[in-house]
Coordinates of C-alpha atoms in Angstrom, one line a residue:
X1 CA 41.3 60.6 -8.3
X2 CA 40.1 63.8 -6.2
X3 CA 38.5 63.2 -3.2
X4 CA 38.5 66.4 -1.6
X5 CA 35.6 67.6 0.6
X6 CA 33.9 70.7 0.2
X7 CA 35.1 74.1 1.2
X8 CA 35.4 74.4 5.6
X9 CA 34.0 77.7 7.0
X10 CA 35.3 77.0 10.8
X11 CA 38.0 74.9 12.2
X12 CA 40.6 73.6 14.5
X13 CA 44.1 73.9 14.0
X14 CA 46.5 71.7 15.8
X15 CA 49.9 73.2 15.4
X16 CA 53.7 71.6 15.6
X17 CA 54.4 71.9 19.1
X18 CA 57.8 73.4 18.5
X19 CA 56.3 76.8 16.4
X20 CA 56.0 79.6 18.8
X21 CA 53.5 82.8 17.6
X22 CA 56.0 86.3 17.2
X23 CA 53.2 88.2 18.3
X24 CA 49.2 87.1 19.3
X25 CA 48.1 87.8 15.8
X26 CA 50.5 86.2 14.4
X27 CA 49.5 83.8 11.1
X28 CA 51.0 80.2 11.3
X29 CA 52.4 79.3 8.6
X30 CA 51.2 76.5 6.6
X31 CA 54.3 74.2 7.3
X32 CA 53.7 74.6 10.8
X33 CA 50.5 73.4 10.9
X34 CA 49.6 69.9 11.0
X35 CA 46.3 69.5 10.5
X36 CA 42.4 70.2 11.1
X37 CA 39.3 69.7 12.8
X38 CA 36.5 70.8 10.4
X39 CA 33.9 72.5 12.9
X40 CA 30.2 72.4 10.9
X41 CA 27.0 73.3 13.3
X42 CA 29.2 73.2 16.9
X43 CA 30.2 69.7 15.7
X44 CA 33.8 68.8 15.2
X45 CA 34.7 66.4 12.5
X46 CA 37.3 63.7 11.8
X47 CA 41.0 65.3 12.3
X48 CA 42.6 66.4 8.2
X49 CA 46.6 66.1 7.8
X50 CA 47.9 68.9 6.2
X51 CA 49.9 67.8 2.8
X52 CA 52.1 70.9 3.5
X53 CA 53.0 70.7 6.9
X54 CA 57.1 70.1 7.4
X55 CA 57.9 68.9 11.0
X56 CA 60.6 71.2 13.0
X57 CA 62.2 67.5 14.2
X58 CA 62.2 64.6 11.3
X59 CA 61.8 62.2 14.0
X60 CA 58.6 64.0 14.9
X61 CA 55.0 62.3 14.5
X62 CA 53.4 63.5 11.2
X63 CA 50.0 63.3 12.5
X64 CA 48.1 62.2 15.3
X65 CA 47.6 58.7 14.4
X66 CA 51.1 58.3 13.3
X67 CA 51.6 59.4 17.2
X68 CA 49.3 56.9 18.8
X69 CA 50.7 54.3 16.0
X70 CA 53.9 54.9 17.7
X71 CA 53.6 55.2 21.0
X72 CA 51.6 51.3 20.7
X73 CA 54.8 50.1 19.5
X74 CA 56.2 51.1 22.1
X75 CA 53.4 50.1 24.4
X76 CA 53.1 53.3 25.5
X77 CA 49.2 53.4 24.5
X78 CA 46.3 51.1 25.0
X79 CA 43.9 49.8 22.4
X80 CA 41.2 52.1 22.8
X81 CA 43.8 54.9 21.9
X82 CA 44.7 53.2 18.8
X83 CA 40.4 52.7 17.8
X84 CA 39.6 56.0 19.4
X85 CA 42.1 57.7 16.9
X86 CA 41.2 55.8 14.0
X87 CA 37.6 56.4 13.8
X88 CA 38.1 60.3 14.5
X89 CA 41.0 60.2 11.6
X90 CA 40.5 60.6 7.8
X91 CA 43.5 58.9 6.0
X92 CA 44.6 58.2 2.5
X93 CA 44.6 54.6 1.1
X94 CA 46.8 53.5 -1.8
X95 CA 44.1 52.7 -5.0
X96 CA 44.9 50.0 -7.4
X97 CA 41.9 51.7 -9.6
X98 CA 39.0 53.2 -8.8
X99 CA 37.1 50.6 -7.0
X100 CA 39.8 48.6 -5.5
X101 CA 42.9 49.4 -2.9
X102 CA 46.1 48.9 -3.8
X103 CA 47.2 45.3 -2.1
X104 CA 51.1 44.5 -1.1
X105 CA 53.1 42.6 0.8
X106 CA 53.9 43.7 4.3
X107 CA 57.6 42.5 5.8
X108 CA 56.2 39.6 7.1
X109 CA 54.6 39.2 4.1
X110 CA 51.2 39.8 4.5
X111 CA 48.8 41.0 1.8
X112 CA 47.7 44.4 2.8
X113 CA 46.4 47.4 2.3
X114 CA 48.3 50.4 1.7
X115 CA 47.8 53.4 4.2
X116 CA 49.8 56.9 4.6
X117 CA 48.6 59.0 7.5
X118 CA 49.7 62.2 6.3
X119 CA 51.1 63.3 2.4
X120 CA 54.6 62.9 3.6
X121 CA 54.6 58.9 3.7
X122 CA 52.7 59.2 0.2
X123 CA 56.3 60.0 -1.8
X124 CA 57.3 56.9 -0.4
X125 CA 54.6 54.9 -2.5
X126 CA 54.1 54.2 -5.8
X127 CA 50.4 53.9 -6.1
X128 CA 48.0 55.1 -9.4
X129 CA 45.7 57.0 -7.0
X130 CA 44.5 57.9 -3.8
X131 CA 41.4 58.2 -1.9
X132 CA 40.9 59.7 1.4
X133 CA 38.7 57.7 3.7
X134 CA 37.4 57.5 7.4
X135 CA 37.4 54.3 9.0
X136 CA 34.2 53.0 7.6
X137 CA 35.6 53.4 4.1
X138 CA 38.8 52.1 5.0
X139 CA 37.0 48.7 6.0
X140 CA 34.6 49.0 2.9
X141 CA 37.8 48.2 1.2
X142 CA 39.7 45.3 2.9
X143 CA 38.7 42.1 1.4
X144 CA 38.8 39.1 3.3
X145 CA 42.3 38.3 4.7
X146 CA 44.1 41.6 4.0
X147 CA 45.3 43.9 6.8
X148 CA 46.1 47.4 6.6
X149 CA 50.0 48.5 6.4
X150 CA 50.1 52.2 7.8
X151 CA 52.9 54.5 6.2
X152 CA 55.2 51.5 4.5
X153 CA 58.6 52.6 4.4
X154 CA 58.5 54.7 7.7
X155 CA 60.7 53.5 10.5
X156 CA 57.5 53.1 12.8
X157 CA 55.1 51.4 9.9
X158 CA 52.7 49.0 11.5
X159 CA 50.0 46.7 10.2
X160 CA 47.1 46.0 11.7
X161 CA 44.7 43.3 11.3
X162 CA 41.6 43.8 8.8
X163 CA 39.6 42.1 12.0
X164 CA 41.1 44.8 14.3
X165 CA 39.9 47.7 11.8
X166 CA 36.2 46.2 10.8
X167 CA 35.8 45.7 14.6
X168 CA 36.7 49.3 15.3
X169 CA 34.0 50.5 13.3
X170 CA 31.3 49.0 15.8
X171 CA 32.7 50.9 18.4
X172 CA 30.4 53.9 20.4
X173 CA 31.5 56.7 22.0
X174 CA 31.1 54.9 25.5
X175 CA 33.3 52.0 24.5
X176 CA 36.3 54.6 24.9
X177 CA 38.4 55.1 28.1
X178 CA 38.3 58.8 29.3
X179 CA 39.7 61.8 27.2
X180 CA 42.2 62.9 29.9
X181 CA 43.8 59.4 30.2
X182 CA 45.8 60.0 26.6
X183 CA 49.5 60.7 27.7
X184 CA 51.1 63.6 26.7
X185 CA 47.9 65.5 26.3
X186 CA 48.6 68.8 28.3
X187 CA 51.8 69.3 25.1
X188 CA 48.4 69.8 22.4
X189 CA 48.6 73.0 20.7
X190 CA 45.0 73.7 19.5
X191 CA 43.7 77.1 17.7
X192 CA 40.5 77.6 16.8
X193 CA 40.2 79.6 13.3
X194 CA 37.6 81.1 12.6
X195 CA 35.6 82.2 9.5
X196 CA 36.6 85.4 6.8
X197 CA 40.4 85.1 8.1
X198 CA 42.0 85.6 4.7
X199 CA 44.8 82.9 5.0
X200 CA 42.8 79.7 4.3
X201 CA 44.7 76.4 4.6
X202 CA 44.1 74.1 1.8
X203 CA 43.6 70.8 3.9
X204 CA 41.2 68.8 2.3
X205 CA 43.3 66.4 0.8
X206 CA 45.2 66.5 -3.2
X207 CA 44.8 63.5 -5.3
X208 CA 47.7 62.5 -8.1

């Protein structure tokens, strides 16, 4: 099931905080990087997950939703992190077929469906296929009375409510709190990439 967008010509990288550039032209390395802002027209798009990026710390957030997922367990974020970060994220969601998520039981045994927020938590599930989604098509997929389970298996897994996600999706841009309110923002590592630099990550997503 491929669901890989077209090629990208322009981009933001956001890199693991721990790699440090040898020199300023330095290349990162694909492991290091964890993901992408697509840039098309001055516009940036929804943040990508990089399947190849390896953190330098295995406790370290694979992504930035897995981040805001886990600081709200902690209570560490407010709601409008969590919704601001999921409708700017694309994420993959576990597919029974091609029309239908995959639907399982969450610990508390609650039929959901089955999220990974970067290709790390995917080796963890057994799914026939994948398709990569934004928030809309996330909700286009939870019947009535399923929830979502992000990154099952994972020691900070959560589940959200299917009423939580669908209401997400109504939210505007002036619903959100301000930008500079997100803790921990100042420790971002962005790089903007631009086009014809020969080392092209391959970020669109990979399908089994």
């Amino acid at each position: 099931m491929d669901t890989t967008e077209g090629p990208l010509e322009d981009w933001f990288l956001l890199m693991d905080p721990e790699w440090r550039p040898s020199s300023a032209d330095e290349e990162p390395p694909a492991e290091s990087v964890v993901g992408l802002w697509p840039v098309t027209e001055g516009a940036i798009g929804k943040f990508r997950p990089n399947p190849d990026y390896v953190p330098f710390d295995a406790n370290s957030p694979s992504d930035p939703l897995d981040a805001v997922l886990r600081l709200a367990r902690l209570g560490r974020a407010e709601t409008w992190h969590l919704q601001l970060m999921l409708r700017d994220t694309l994420c993959d969601v576990a597919m029974r077929d091609e029309d239908n998520a995959l639907v399982a039981s969450s610990p508390d045994e609650v039929p959901c469906a089955v999220v990974a927020t970067a290709h790390q938590h995917r080796a963890r599930i057994k799914a026939p296929g994948w398709r990569r989604v934004d928030l809309i098509g996330l909700a286009e997929l939870l019947s009535d009375g399923v929830d979502v389970l992000f990154n099952p298996g994972a020691a900070t897994s959560v589940r959200l409510t299917g009423d939580f996600v669908r209401e997400t999706t109504l939210l505007e841009d002036g619903d959100f709190g301000a930008p500079d309110d997100i803790e921990g923002i100042e420790e971002l590592r962005i790089l903007r990439w631009e086009p014809g630099v020969p080392a092209t990550p391959d970020l669109g997503g990979r399908a089994e």
